[in-house]
Amino acid sequence: VRSLGRPPAWVRVGPGDDAAVLAVADRSLLVTTDALVDGVHFRRGWLSPRALGERAYRVNASDVAAMGGWPRAAVMALEVPRGTPTAILDGIVAGFVRAARAHGAVLVGGNLARGPRLAITVTLLGRPGRRIVTRGGARPGDVVFVTGALGAGAAAVRARRGGRTAAFPAVPDRVAVGAALAGIASAMIDVSDGLLQDLGHVARASGVAIRVAADRIPLAAACRRLPRREGLTLAVAGGEDYELAGTVPRGRRAALQRIARRLGCPCTEIGEVVAGRPAVRLLDASGRALHVARAGFDHLRR
Ligand SMILES: [Mg+2]
């Protein structure tokens, strides 16, 4: 946003990355905020209050993980419709606190306000890990990776829209993985808007082009059960996966797989960084470009 102007020097990383980085008495602090709004990011009936609280924490922790950091403290602003039972609010907070505790992070404040629909806005502060990884460090020759598998959330949205029941997947906890990857990654981002779109942010911030091999994308089980093209579309364009995607120098590929084994989290090589106009291209096995429409969560937002 242009009107924000040029930040002062103690803002080490300003708006536009997964989290901002502030220098605090010679130390840096990661800062991020994200909201969950009923009807936009979730549907009330899809998640228990506890699962909703956990999700509110994890989507924010995902941004801290994408910078290689550790969550420390959070504040939560709850907006609730009149007549919402106290048990629902208690459940949201309990789910949040429990998920935060897994990282030694604490909820240090909050606000409760009446509103037309349930909305949970969280601001999370984090401590940098061994290195702060931004979206801007990818270089030609680097290998592109993604953690876990993609498309489970989008496939669940699709199933429910079709009137079928489908378990709504929890947001994965990639904080420890992100901190380990920070030792080797040249750039990193969390997959919130869909793999191709999020890698587009990396391409622009780094000034490089990215090629992704369609047949290397790790598909969630629910996507593997769908017709190939449909499952692939949900996996690369569905969004709300909260896996980590990024780049590592070619010489760090073995280290990437060591981290994957040590932490029990698949880190799949899915493509490469090349010189060129910032763009992301999805290629089939014979090198032809595939075009996919936006899918999954986008329909929930509309
Ligand atoms: Mg992010």
PDB file of C-alpha atoms and ligand atoms in Angstrom:
ATOM      1  CA  VAL A   1       0.000   0.000   0.000  1.00  0.00           C
ATOM      2  CA  ARG A   2       1.653   3.166  -1.235  1.00  0.00           C
ATOM      3  CA  SER A   3       0.102   5.489   1.383  1.00  0.00           C
ATOM      4  CA  LEU A   4       2.036   3.698   4.139  1.00  0.00           C
ATOM      5  CA  GLY A   5       5.188   5.470   2.938  1.00  0.00           C
ATOM      6  CA  ARG A   6       8.779   4.447   3.559  1.00  0.00           C
ATOM      7  CA  PRO A   7       9.267   2.923   7.034  1.00  0.00           C
ATOM      8  CA  PRO A   8      11.963   4.076   9.502  1.00  0.00           C
ATOM      9  CA  ALA A   9      15.140   2.009   9.919  1.00  0.00           C
ATOM     10  CA  TRP A  10      13.934   0.119  13.003  1.00  0.00           C
ATOM     11  CA  VAL A  11      11.252  -1.448  10.797  1.00  0.00           C
ATOM     12  CA  ARG A  12      13.557  -4.119   9.379  1.00  0.00           C
ATOM     13  CA  VAL A  13      10.856  -5.678   7.166  1.00  0.00           C
ATOM     14  CA  GLY A  14       7.748  -3.588   6.518  1.00  0.00           C
ATOM     15  CA  PRO A  15       4.333  -4.484   5.092  1.00  0.00           C
ATOM     16  CA  GLY A  16       4.292  -7.009   2.255  1.00  0.00           C
ATOM     17  CA  ASP A  17       5.921 -10.097   3.744  1.00  0.00           C
ATOM     18  CA  ASP A  18       4.394 -12.790   5.959  1.00  0.00           C
ATOM     19  CA  ALA A  19       5.226 -10.843   9.119  1.00  0.00           C
ATOM     20  CA  ALA A  20       6.796  -7.473   9.781  1.00  0.00           C
ATOM     21  CA  VAL A  21      10.145  -7.385  11.592  1.00  0.00           C
ATOM     22  CA  LEU A  22      10.718  -4.681  14.199  1.00  0.00           C
ATOM     23  CA  ALA A  23      14.009  -3.959  15.962  1.00  0.00           C
ATOM     24  CA  VAL A  24      13.306  -3.711  19.685  1.00  0.00           C
ATOM     25  CA  ALA A  25      16.285  -2.563  21.780  1.00  0.00           C
ATOM     26  CA  ASP A  26      18.675  -4.120  19.267  1.00  0.00           C
ATOM     27  CA  ARG A  27      16.561  -7.265  18.968  1.00  0.00           C
ATOM     28  CA  SER A  28      14.072  -8.000  16.202  1.00  0.00           C
ATOM     29  CA  LEU A  29      10.422  -8.852  16.713  1.00  0.00           C
ATOM     30  CA  LEU A  30       8.092 -10.523  14.199  1.00  0.00           C
ATOM     31  CA  VAL A  31       4.595  -9.047  14.004  1.00  0.00           C
ATOM     32  CA  THR A  32       1.632 -10.460  12.103  1.00  0.00           C
ATOM     33  CA  THR A  33      -2.158 -10.241  12.151  1.00  0.00           C
ATOM     34  CA  ASP A  34      -4.912 -12.314  10.595  1.00  0.00           C
ATOM     35  CA  ALA A  35      -8.683 -12.522  10.960  1.00  0.00           C
ATOM     36  CA  LEU A  36     -11.156 -15.390  10.748  1.00  0.00           C
ATOM     37  CA  VAL A  37     -14.596 -14.133   9.743  1.00  0.00           C
ATOM     38  CA  ASP A  38     -17.728 -16.297   9.727  1.00  0.00           C
ATOM     39  CA  GLY A  39     -18.938 -16.842   6.174  1.00  0.00           C
ATOM     40  CA  VAL A  40     -15.645 -15.650   4.684  1.00  0.00           C
ATOM     41  CA  HIS A  41     -12.931 -17.882   6.160  1.00  0.00           C
ATOM     42  CA  PHE A  42     -15.071 -20.560   7.772  1.00  0.00           C
ATOM     43  CA  ARG A  43     -18.673 -21.596   8.414  1.00  0.00           C
ATOM     44  CA  ARG A  44     -19.935 -21.786  11.985  1.00  0.00           C
ATOM     45  CA  GLY A  45     -21.169 -25.360  11.695  1.00  0.00           C
ATOM     46  CA  TRP A  46     -17.896 -26.677  10.264  1.00  0.00           C
ATOM     47  CA  LEU A  47     -15.716 -26.230  13.307  1.00  0.00           C
ATOM     48  CA  SER A  48     -16.223 -26.594  17.042  1.00  0.00           C
ATOM     49  CA  PRO A  49     -15.414 -23.445  19.076  1.00  0.00           C
ATOM     50  CA  ARG A  50     -12.179 -25.090  20.247  1.00  0.00           C
ATOM     51  CA  ALA A  51     -11.171 -26.005  16.696  1.00  0.00           C
ATOM     52  CA  LEU A  52     -11.943 -22.430  15.667  1.00  0.00           C
ATOM     53  CA  GLY A  53      -9.707 -21.063  18.437  1.00  0.00           C
ATOM     54  CA  GLU A  54      -6.933 -23.430  17.407  1.00  0.00           C
ATOM     55  CA  ARG A  55      -7.316 -22.330  13.795  1.00  0.00           C
ATOM     56  CA  ALA A  56      -7.170 -18.636  14.784  1.00  0.00           C
ATOM     57  CA  TYR A  57      -3.836 -19.284  16.486  1.00  0.00           C
ATOM     58  CA  ARG A  58      -2.379 -21.569  13.835  1.00  0.00           C
ATOM     59  CA  VAL A  59      -3.080 -19.324  10.819  1.00  0.00           C
ATOM     60  CA  ASN A  60      -1.084 -16.604  12.572  1.00  0.00           C
ATOM     61  CA  ALA A  61       1.636 -18.977  13.775  1.00  0.00           C
ATOM     62  CA  SER A  62       1.940 -20.048  10.124  1.00  0.00           C
ATOM     63  CA  ASP A  63       3.055 -16.525   9.163  1.00  0.00           C
ATOM     64  CA  VAL A  64       5.665 -16.509  11.936  1.00  0.00           C
ATOM     65  CA  ALA A  65       6.809 -19.984  10.817  1.00  0.00           C
ATOM     66  CA  ALA A  66       7.188 -18.674   7.247  1.00  0.00           C
ATOM     67  CA  MET A  67       9.782 -16.202   8.564  1.00  0.00           C
ATOM     68  CA  GLY A  68      11.579 -18.968  10.478  1.00  0.00           C
ATOM     69  CA  GLY A  69      10.445 -17.595  13.849  1.00  0.00           C
ATOM     70  CA  TRP A  70       8.799 -18.766  17.058  1.00  0.00           C
ATOM     71  CA  PRO A  71       5.428 -17.400  18.303  1.00  0.00           C
ATOM     72  CA  ARG A  72       5.685 -15.655  21.681  1.00  0.00           C
ATOM     73  CA  ALA A  73       2.651 -13.533  22.574  1.00  0.00           C
ATOM     74  CA  ALA A  74      -0.745 -12.781  21.073  1.00  0.00           C
ATOM     75  CA  VAL A  75      -3.691 -10.454  21.514  1.00  0.00           C
ATOM     76  CA  MET A  76      -7.150 -11.435  20.296  1.00  0.00           C
ATOM     77  CA  ALA A  77     -10.080  -9.239  19.288  1.00  0.00           C
ATOM     78  CA  LEU A  78     -13.384 -11.138  19.267  1.00  0.00           C
ATOM     79  CA  GLU A  79     -16.444  -9.774  17.533  1.00  0.00           C
ATOM     80  CA  VAL A  80     -19.581 -11.752  18.375  1.00  0.00           C
ATOM     81  CA  PRO A  81     -23.274 -11.468  17.475  1.00  0.00           C
ATOM     82  CA  ARG A  82     -25.710 -10.679  20.305  1.00  0.00           C
ATOM     83  CA  GLY A  83     -26.897 -13.780  22.125  1.00  0.00           C
ATOM     84  CA  THR A  84     -23.772 -15.880  21.480  1.00  0.00           C
ATOM     85  CA  PRO A  85     -23.492 -18.360  24.388  1.00  0.00           C
ATOM     86  CA  THR A  86     -20.537 -17.760  26.710  1.00  0.00           C
ATOM     87  CA  ALA A  87     -19.530 -21.402  26.243  1.00  0.00           C
ATOM     88  CA  ILE A  88     -18.699 -20.674  22.593  1.00  0.00           C
ATOM     89  CA  LEU A  89     -16.394 -17.803  23.535  1.00  0.00           C
ATOM     90  CA  ASP A  90     -14.783 -19.897  26.274  1.00  0.00           C
ATOM     91  CA  GLY A  91     -14.240 -22.700  23.755  1.00  0.00           C
ATOM     92  CA  ILE A  92     -12.568 -20.387  21.233  1.00  0.00           C
ATOM     93  CA  VAL A  93     -10.197 -18.996  23.868  1.00  0.00           C
ATOM     94  CA  ALA A  94      -9.464 -22.488  25.259  1.00  0.00           C
ATOM     95  CA  GLY A  95      -8.631 -23.826  21.790  1.00  0.00           C
ATOM     96  CA  PHE A  96      -6.414 -20.837  21.103  1.00  0.00           C
ATOM     97  CA  VAL A  97      -4.526 -21.045  24.403  1.00  0.00           C
ATOM     98  CA  ARG A  98      -3.978 -24.780  24.049  1.00  0.00           C
ATOM     99  CA  ALA A  99      -2.532 -24.433  20.526  1.00  0.00           C
ATOM    100  CA  ALA A 100      -0.308 -21.526  21.633  1.00  0.00           C
ATOM    101  CA  ARG A 101       0.974 -23.480  24.620  1.00  0.00           C
ATOM    102  CA  ALA A 102       2.500 -26.046  22.242  1.00  0.00           C
ATOM    103  CA  HIS A 103       5.039 -23.329  21.315  1.00  0.00           C
ATOM    104  CA  GLY A 104       5.308 -21.712  24.724  1.00  0.00           C
ATOM    105  CA  ALA A 105       3.327 -18.749  23.352  1.00  0.00           C
ATOM    106  CA  VAL A 106       0.835 -16.880  25.519  1.00  0.00           C
ATOM    107  CA  LEU A 107      -2.366 -14.899  25.029  1.00  0.00           C
ATOM    108  CA  VAL A 108      -1.628 -11.594  26.743  1.00  0.00           C
ATOM    109  CA  GLY A 109      -4.701  -9.532  26.001  1.00  0.00           C
ATOM    110  CA  GLY A 110      -7.880  -9.167  24.073  1.00  0.00           C
ATOM    111  CA  ASN A 111     -11.055  -7.326  23.350  1.00  0.00           C
ATOM    112  CA  LEU A 112     -14.684  -8.396  23.083  1.00  0.00           C
ATOM    113  CA  ALA A 113     -17.162  -6.439  20.960  1.00  0.00           C
ATOM    114  CA  ARG A 114     -20.668  -6.958  19.593  1.00  0.00           C
ATOM    115  CA  GLY A 115     -20.817  -7.343  15.842  1.00  0.00           C
ATOM    116  CA  PRO A 116     -23.015  -8.652  13.051  1.00  0.00           C
ATOM    117  CA  ARG A 117     -21.081 -11.926  12.767  1.00  0.00           C
ATOM    118  CA  LEU A 118     -18.440 -13.925  14.557  1.00  0.00           C
ATOM    119  CA  ALA A 119     -14.949 -12.638  13.754  1.00  0.00           C
ATOM    120  CA  ILE A 120     -11.659 -13.461  15.453  1.00  0.00           C
ATOM    121  CA  THR A 121      -8.758 -11.104  14.819  1.00  0.00           C
ATOM    122  CA  VAL A 122      -5.383 -12.090  16.218  1.00  0.00           C
ATOM    123  CA  THR A 123      -2.131 -10.167  16.366  1.00  0.00           C
ATOM    124  CA  LEU A 124       0.816 -12.429  17.049  1.00  0.00           C
ATOM    125  CA  LEU A 125       4.350 -11.415  18.040  1.00  0.00           C
ATOM    126  CA  GLY A 126       7.216 -13.778  17.391  1.00  0.00           C
ATOM    127  CA  ARG A 127      10.902 -14.195  18.122  1.00  0.00           C
ATOM    128  CA  PRO A 128      13.176 -14.677  15.112  1.00  0.00           C
ATOM    129  CA  GLY A 129      14.870 -18.051  14.741  1.00  0.00           C
ATOM    130  CA  ARG A 130      18.472 -18.482  13.665  1.00  0.00           C
ATOM    131  CA  ARG A 131      17.775 -16.446  10.531  1.00  0.00           C
ATOM    132  CA  ILE A 132      14.877 -14.327   9.332  1.00  0.00           C
ATOM    133  CA  VAL A 133      13.696 -15.649   5.973  1.00  0.00           C
ATOM    134  CA  THR A 134      11.727 -13.305   3.730  1.00  0.00           C
ATOM    135  CA  ARG A 135      10.040 -13.788   0.352  1.00  0.00           C
ATOM    136  CA  GLY A 136      12.811 -11.877  -1.356  1.00  0.00           C
ATOM    137  CA  GLY A 137      15.839 -14.199  -1.364  1.00  0.00           C
ATOM    138  CA  ALA A 138      15.125 -16.736  -4.147  1.00  0.00           C
ATOM    139  CA  ARG A 139      17.886 -16.934  -6.770  1.00  0.00           C
ATOM    140  CA  PRO A 140      18.081 -18.605 -10.201  1.00  0.00           C
ATOM    141  CA  GLY A 141      19.206 -22.214  -9.748  1.00  0.00           C
ATOM    142  CA  ASP A 142      17.429 -22.614  -6.402  1.00  0.00           C
ATOM    143  CA  VAL A 143      15.085 -25.561  -5.878  1.00  0.00           C
ATOM    144  CA  VAL A 144      11.436 -24.907  -4.927  1.00  0.00           C
ATOM    145  CA  PHE A 145       9.921 -26.982  -2.117  1.00  0.00           C
ATOM    146  CA  VAL A 146       6.630 -27.321  -0.275  1.00  0.00           C
ATOM    147  CA  THR A 147       5.919 -29.046   3.059  1.00  0.00           C
ATOM    148  CA  GLY A 148       3.142 -31.573   3.680  1.00  0.00           C
ATOM    149  CA  ALA A 149       0.376 -32.074   1.125  1.00  0.00           C
ATOM    150  CA  LEU A 150      -1.955 -29.577  -0.538  1.00  0.00           C
ATOM    151  CA  GLY A 151      -5.669 -29.245  -1.231  1.00  0.00           C
ATOM    152  CA  ALA A 152      -7.324 -30.931   1.767  1.00  0.00           C
ATOM    153  CA  GLY A 153      -9.166 -27.795   2.893  1.00  0.00           C
ATOM    154  CA  ALA A 154     -10.307 -26.869  -0.596  1.00  0.00           C
ATOM    155  CA  ALA A 155     -11.482 -30.437  -1.215  1.00  0.00           C
ATOM    156  CA  ALA A 156     -13.524 -30.328   2.011  1.00  0.00           C
ATOM    157  CA  VAL A 157     -15.121 -27.023   0.969  1.00  0.00           C
ATOM    158  CA  ARG A 158     -15.970 -28.542  -2.407  1.00  0.00           C
ATOM    159  CA  ALA A 159     -17.465 -31.677  -0.831  1.00  0.00           C
ATOM    160  CA  ARG A 160     -19.611 -29.697   1.600  1.00  0.00           C
ATOM    161  CA  ARG A 161     -20.823 -27.426  -1.182  1.00  0.00           C
ATOM    162  CA  GLY A 162     -21.909 -30.578  -2.973  1.00  0.00           C
ATOM    163  CA  GLY A 163     -23.953 -31.571   0.091  1.00  0.00           C
ATOM    164  CA  ARG A 164     -21.536 -34.249   1.323  1.00  0.00           C
ATOM    165  CA  THR A 165     -20.029 -34.338   4.781  1.00  0.00           C
ATOM    166  CA  ALA A 166     -16.278 -33.923   4.898  1.00  0.00           C
ATOM    167  CA  ALA A 167     -14.003 -33.422   7.868  1.00  0.00           C
ATOM    168  CA  PHE A 168     -12.596 -29.920   7.789  1.00  0.00           C
ATOM    169  CA  PRO A 169      -8.821 -30.322   8.176  1.00  0.00           C
ATOM    170  CA  ALA A 170      -6.926 -28.591  10.974  1.00  0.00           C
ATOM    171  CA  VAL A 171      -4.195 -26.093  10.120  1.00  0.00           C
ATOM    172  CA  PRO A 172      -0.861 -27.941  10.310  1.00  0.00           C
ATOM    173  CA  ASP A 173       1.724 -26.861  12.882  1.00  0.00           C
ATOM    174  CA  ARG A 174       4.838 -25.994  10.850  1.00  0.00           C
ATOM    175  CA  VAL A 175       6.612 -23.797  13.401  1.00  0.00           C
ATOM    176  CA  ALA A 176       9.450 -26.222  14.204  1.00  0.00           C
ATOM    177  CA  VAL A 177       9.836 -27.080  10.511  1.00  0.00           C
ATOM    178  CA  GLY A 178       9.947 -23.398   9.558  1.00  0.00           C
ATOM    179  CA  ALA A 179      12.599 -22.699  12.179  1.00  0.00           C
ATOM    180  CA  ALA A 180      14.727 -25.591  10.878  1.00  0.00           C
ATOM    181  CA  LEU A 181      14.219 -24.560   7.234  1.00  0.00           C
ATOM    182  CA  ALA A 182      15.338 -21.035   8.113  1.00  0.00           C
ATOM    183  CA  GLY A 183      18.862 -22.432   8.330  1.00  0.00           C
ATOM    184  CA  ILE A 184      18.886 -23.285   4.623  1.00  0.00           C
ATOM    185  CA  ALA A 185      15.991 -21.535   2.815  1.00  0.00           C
ATOM    186  CA  SER A 186      16.708 -18.564   0.545  1.00  0.00           C
ATOM    187  CA  ALA A 187      13.023 -17.536   0.557  1.00  0.00           C
ATOM    188  CA  MET A 188       9.873 -18.789   2.282  1.00  0.00           C
ATOM    189  CA  ILE A 189       6.125 -18.126   2.451  1.00  0.00           C
ATOM    190  CA  ASP A 190       3.129 -19.911   3.908  1.00  0.00           C
ATOM    191  CA  VAL A 191       0.501 -21.200   1.500  1.00  0.00           C
ATOM    192  CA  SER A 192      -2.647 -19.289   2.402  1.00  0.00           C
ATOM    193  CA  ASP A 193      -4.002 -18.126  -0.962  1.00  0.00           C
ATOM    194  CA  GLY A 194      -3.023 -21.156  -3.044  1.00  0.00           C
ATOM    195  CA  LEU A 195       0.426 -22.469  -3.975  1.00  0.00           C
ATOM    196  CA  LEU A 196       0.738 -20.747  -7.363  1.00  0.00           C
ATOM    197  CA  GLN A 197      -0.479 -17.407  -6.094  1.00  0.00           C
ATOM    198  CA  ASP A 198       1.789 -17.511  -3.035  1.00  0.00           C
ATOM    199  CA  LEU A 199       4.830 -18.543  -5.084  1.00  0.00           C
ATOM    200  CA  GLY A 200       3.942 -15.539  -7.258  1.00  0.00           C
ATOM    201  CA  HIS A 201       4.631 -13.341  -4.214  1.00  0.00           C
ATOM    202  CA  VAL A 202       8.061 -14.993  -3.865  1.00  0.00           C
ATOM    203  CA  ALA A 203       8.779 -14.514  -7.592  1.00  0.00           C
ATOM    204  CA  ARG A 204       7.919 -10.805  -7.435  1.00  0.00           C
ATOM    205  CA  ALA A 205       9.733 -10.128  -4.155  1.00  0.00           C
ATOM    206  CA  SER A 206      12.838 -11.973  -5.423  1.00  0.00           C
ATOM    207  CA  GLY A 207      12.731 -10.742  -9.034  1.00  0.00           C
ATOM    208  CA  VAL A 208      12.849 -14.280 -10.469  1.00  0.00           C
ATOM    209  CA  ALA A 209      10.673 -16.705 -12.429  1.00  0.00           C
ATOM    210  CA  ILE A 210       9.483 -19.977 -10.902  1.00  0.00           C
ATOM    211  CA  ARG A 211       8.687 -23.235 -12.700  1.00  0.00           C
ATOM    212  CA  VAL A 212       6.538 -25.797 -10.920  1.00  0.00           C
ATOM    213  CA  ALA A 213       6.187 -29.400 -12.135  1.00  0.00           C
ATOM    214  CA  ALA A 214       2.519 -30.400 -11.888  1.00  0.00           C
ATOM    215  CA  ASP A 215       3.305 -34.098 -11.424  1.00  0.00           C
ATOM    216  CA  ARG A 216       5.496 -33.365  -8.384  1.00  0.00           C
ATOM    217  CA  ILE A 217       2.814 -31.531  -6.383  1.00  0.00           C
ATOM    218  CA  PRO A 218       2.046 -33.503  -3.185  1.00  0.00           C
ATOM    219  CA  LEU A 219      -1.732 -33.924  -3.302  1.00  0.00           C
ATOM    220  CA  ALA A 220      -3.785 -34.415  -0.126  1.00  0.00           C
ATOM    221  CA  ALA A 221      -5.597 -37.770  -0.021  1.00  0.00           C
ATOM    222  CA  ALA A 222      -8.942 -36.082  -0.713  1.00  0.00           C
ATOM    223  CA  CYS A 223      -7.512 -34.597  -3.938  1.00  0.00           C
ATOM    224  CA  ARG A 224      -6.011 -37.886  -5.093  1.00  0.00           C
ATOM    225  CA  ARG A 225      -9.501 -39.392  -5.021  1.00  0.00           C
ATOM    226  CA  LEU A 226     -10.798 -36.745  -7.474  1.00  0.00           C
ATOM    227  CA  PRO A 227     -10.324 -36.679 -11.252  1.00  0.00           C
ATOM    228  CA  ARG A 228      -6.675 -35.728 -11.867  1.00  0.00           C
ATOM    229  CA  ARG A 229      -7.226 -32.219 -13.202  1.00  0.00           C
ATOM    230  CA  GLU A 230      -9.737 -31.352 -10.492  1.00  0.00           C
ATOM    231  CA  GLY A 231      -7.549 -32.630  -7.653  1.00  0.00           C
ATOM    232  CA  LEU A 232      -4.558 -30.752  -9.046  1.00  0.00           C
ATOM    233  CA  THR A 233      -6.521 -27.512  -9.346  1.00  0.00           C
ATOM    234  CA  LEU A 234      -7.644 -27.686  -5.701  1.00  0.00           C
ATOM    235  CA  ALA A 235      -4.069 -28.438  -4.610  1.00  0.00           C
ATOM    236  CA  VAL A 236      -2.365 -25.582  -6.467  1.00  0.00           C
ATOM    237  CA  ALA A 237      -5.115 -22.945  -6.334  1.00  0.00           C
ATOM    238  CA  GLY A 238      -7.450 -23.877  -3.475  1.00  0.00           C
ATOM    239  CA  GLY A 239      -5.703 -22.041  -0.658  1.00  0.00           C
ATOM    240  CA  GLU A 240      -5.802 -22.195   3.147  1.00  0.00           C
ATOM    241  CA  ASP A 241      -3.274 -25.052   3.234  1.00  0.00           C
ATOM    242  CA  TYR A 242      -0.889 -23.272   5.638  1.00  0.00           C
ATOM    243  CA  GLU A 243       1.991 -25.409   4.473  1.00  0.00           C
ATOM    244  CA  LEU A 244       5.365 -23.730   3.895  1.00  0.00           C
ATOM    245  CA  ALA A 245       6.671 -23.167   0.381  1.00  0.00           C
ATOM    246  CA  GLY A 246      10.080 -21.784  -0.407  1.00  0.00           C
ATOM    247  CA  THR A 247      13.393 -22.103  -2.143  1.00  0.00           C
ATOM    248  CA  VAL A 248      16.767 -23.553  -1.190  1.00  0.00           C
ATOM    249  CA  PRO A 249      20.107 -23.353  -3.018  1.00  0.00           C
ATOM    250  CA  ARG A 250      20.711 -26.525  -5.033  1.00  0.00           C
ATOM    251  CA  GLY A 251      23.588 -27.486  -2.715  1.00  0.00           C
ATOM    252  CA  ARG A 252      21.147 -27.669   0.222  1.00  0.00           C
ATOM    253  CA  ARG A 253      18.861 -30.350  -1.197  1.00  0.00           C
ATOM    254  CA  ALA A 254      20.297 -33.084   1.037  1.00  0.00           C
ATOM    255  CA  ALA A 255      19.911 -30.818   4.079  1.00  0.00           C
ATOM    256  CA  LEU A 256      16.277 -30.223   3.073  1.00  0.00           C
ATOM    257  CA  GLN A 257      15.595 -33.971   3.151  1.00  0.00           C
ATOM    258  CA  ARG A 258      17.457 -34.367   6.464  1.00  0.00           C
ATOM    259  CA  ILE A 259      15.139 -31.756   8.021  1.00  0.00           C
ATOM    260  CA  ALA A 260      12.112 -33.525   6.530  1.00  0.00           C
ATOM    261  CA  ARG A 261      13.181 -36.871   8.050  1.00  0.00           C
ATOM    262  CA  ARG A 262      14.197 -35.430  11.416  1.00  0.00           C
ATOM    263  CA  LEU A 263      10.924 -33.553  11.901  1.00  0.00           C
ATOM    264  CA  GLY A 264       8.682 -36.117  10.212  1.00  0.00           C
ATOM    265  CA  CYS A 265       7.382 -33.555   7.728  1.00  0.00           C
ATOM    266  CA  PRO A 266       7.604 -34.211   3.979  1.00  0.00           C
ATOM    267  CA  CYS A 267       9.494 -31.468   2.112  1.00  0.00           C
ATOM    268  CA  THR A 268       8.853 -32.126  -1.578  1.00  0.00           C
ATOM    269  CA  GLU A 269      10.896 -30.592  -4.369  1.00  0.00           C
ATOM    270  CA  ILE A 270       8.344 -29.268  -6.829  1.00  0.00           C
ATOM    271  CA  GLY A 271      10.228 -26.954  -9.134  1.00  0.00           C
ATOM    272  CA  GLU A 272      13.058 -24.567  -9.824  1.00  0.00           C
ATOM    273  CA  VAL A 273      13.904 -20.886  -9.855  1.00  0.00           C
ATOM    274  CA  VAL A 274      15.053 -19.420 -13.170  1.00  0.00           C
ATOM    275  CA  ALA A 275      16.084 -15.966 -14.323  1.00  0.00           C
ATOM    276  CA  GLY A 276      13.319 -13.986 -15.990  1.00  0.00           C
ATOM    277  CA  ARG A 277      10.317 -11.747 -15.573  1.00  0.00           C
ATOM    278  CA  PRO A 278       8.659 -12.566 -12.203  1.00  0.00           C
ATOM    279  CA  ALA A 279       6.019 -15.210 -12.894  1.00  0.00           C
ATOM    280  CA  VAL A 280       5.044 -18.721 -11.867  1.00  0.00           C
ATOM    281  CA  ARG A 281       4.473 -21.370 -14.514  1.00  0.00           C
ATOM    282  CA  LEU A 282       2.882 -24.759 -13.860  1.00  0.00           C
ATOM    283  CA  LEU A 283       4.259 -27.307 -16.319  1.00  0.00           C
ATOM    284  CA  ASP A 284       3.026 -30.785 -17.245  1.00  0.00           C
ATOM    285  CA  ALA A 285       5.360 -33.767 -17.687  1.00  0.00           C
ATOM    286  CA  SER A 286       6.192 -32.741 -21.266  1.00  0.00           C
ATOM    287  CA  GLY A 287       6.959 -29.152 -20.284  1.00  0.00           C
ATOM    288  CA  ARG A 288       3.719 -27.583 -21.517  1.00  0.00           C
ATOM    289  CA  ALA A 289       2.197 -24.792 -19.423  1.00  0.00           C
ATOM    290  CA  LEU A 290      -1.012 -25.701 -17.562  1.00  0.00           C
ATOM    291  CA  HIS A 291      -3.569 -23.054 -16.716  1.00  0.00           C
ATOM    292  CA  VAL A 292      -5.742 -23.451 -13.642  1.00  0.00           C
ATOM    293  CA  ALA A 293      -8.658 -21.386 -12.412  1.00  0.00           C
ATOM    294  CA  ARG A 294      -8.939 -20.207  -8.829  1.00  0.00           C
ATOM    295  CA  ALA A 295     -10.623 -22.884  -6.746  1.00  0.00           C
ATOM    296  CA  GLY A 296     -11.813 -23.976  -3.331  1.00  0.00           C
ATOM    297  CA  PHE A 297     -11.826 -21.284  -0.696  1.00  0.00           C
ATOM    298  CA  ASP A 298     -12.292 -18.568  -3.269  1.00  0.00           C
ATOM    299  CA  HIS A 299     -15.893 -19.757  -3.640  1.00  0.00           C
ATOM    300  CA  LEU A 300     -16.421 -19.370   0.093  1.00  0.00           C
ATOM    301  CA  ARG A 301     -15.249 -15.762  -0.071  1.00  0.00           C
ATOM    302  CA  ARG A 302     -17.493 -14.780  -2.949  1.00  0.00           C
TER     303      ARG A 302
HETATM  304 MG    MG B   1       1.464 -15.532   4.961  1.00  0.00          MG
END
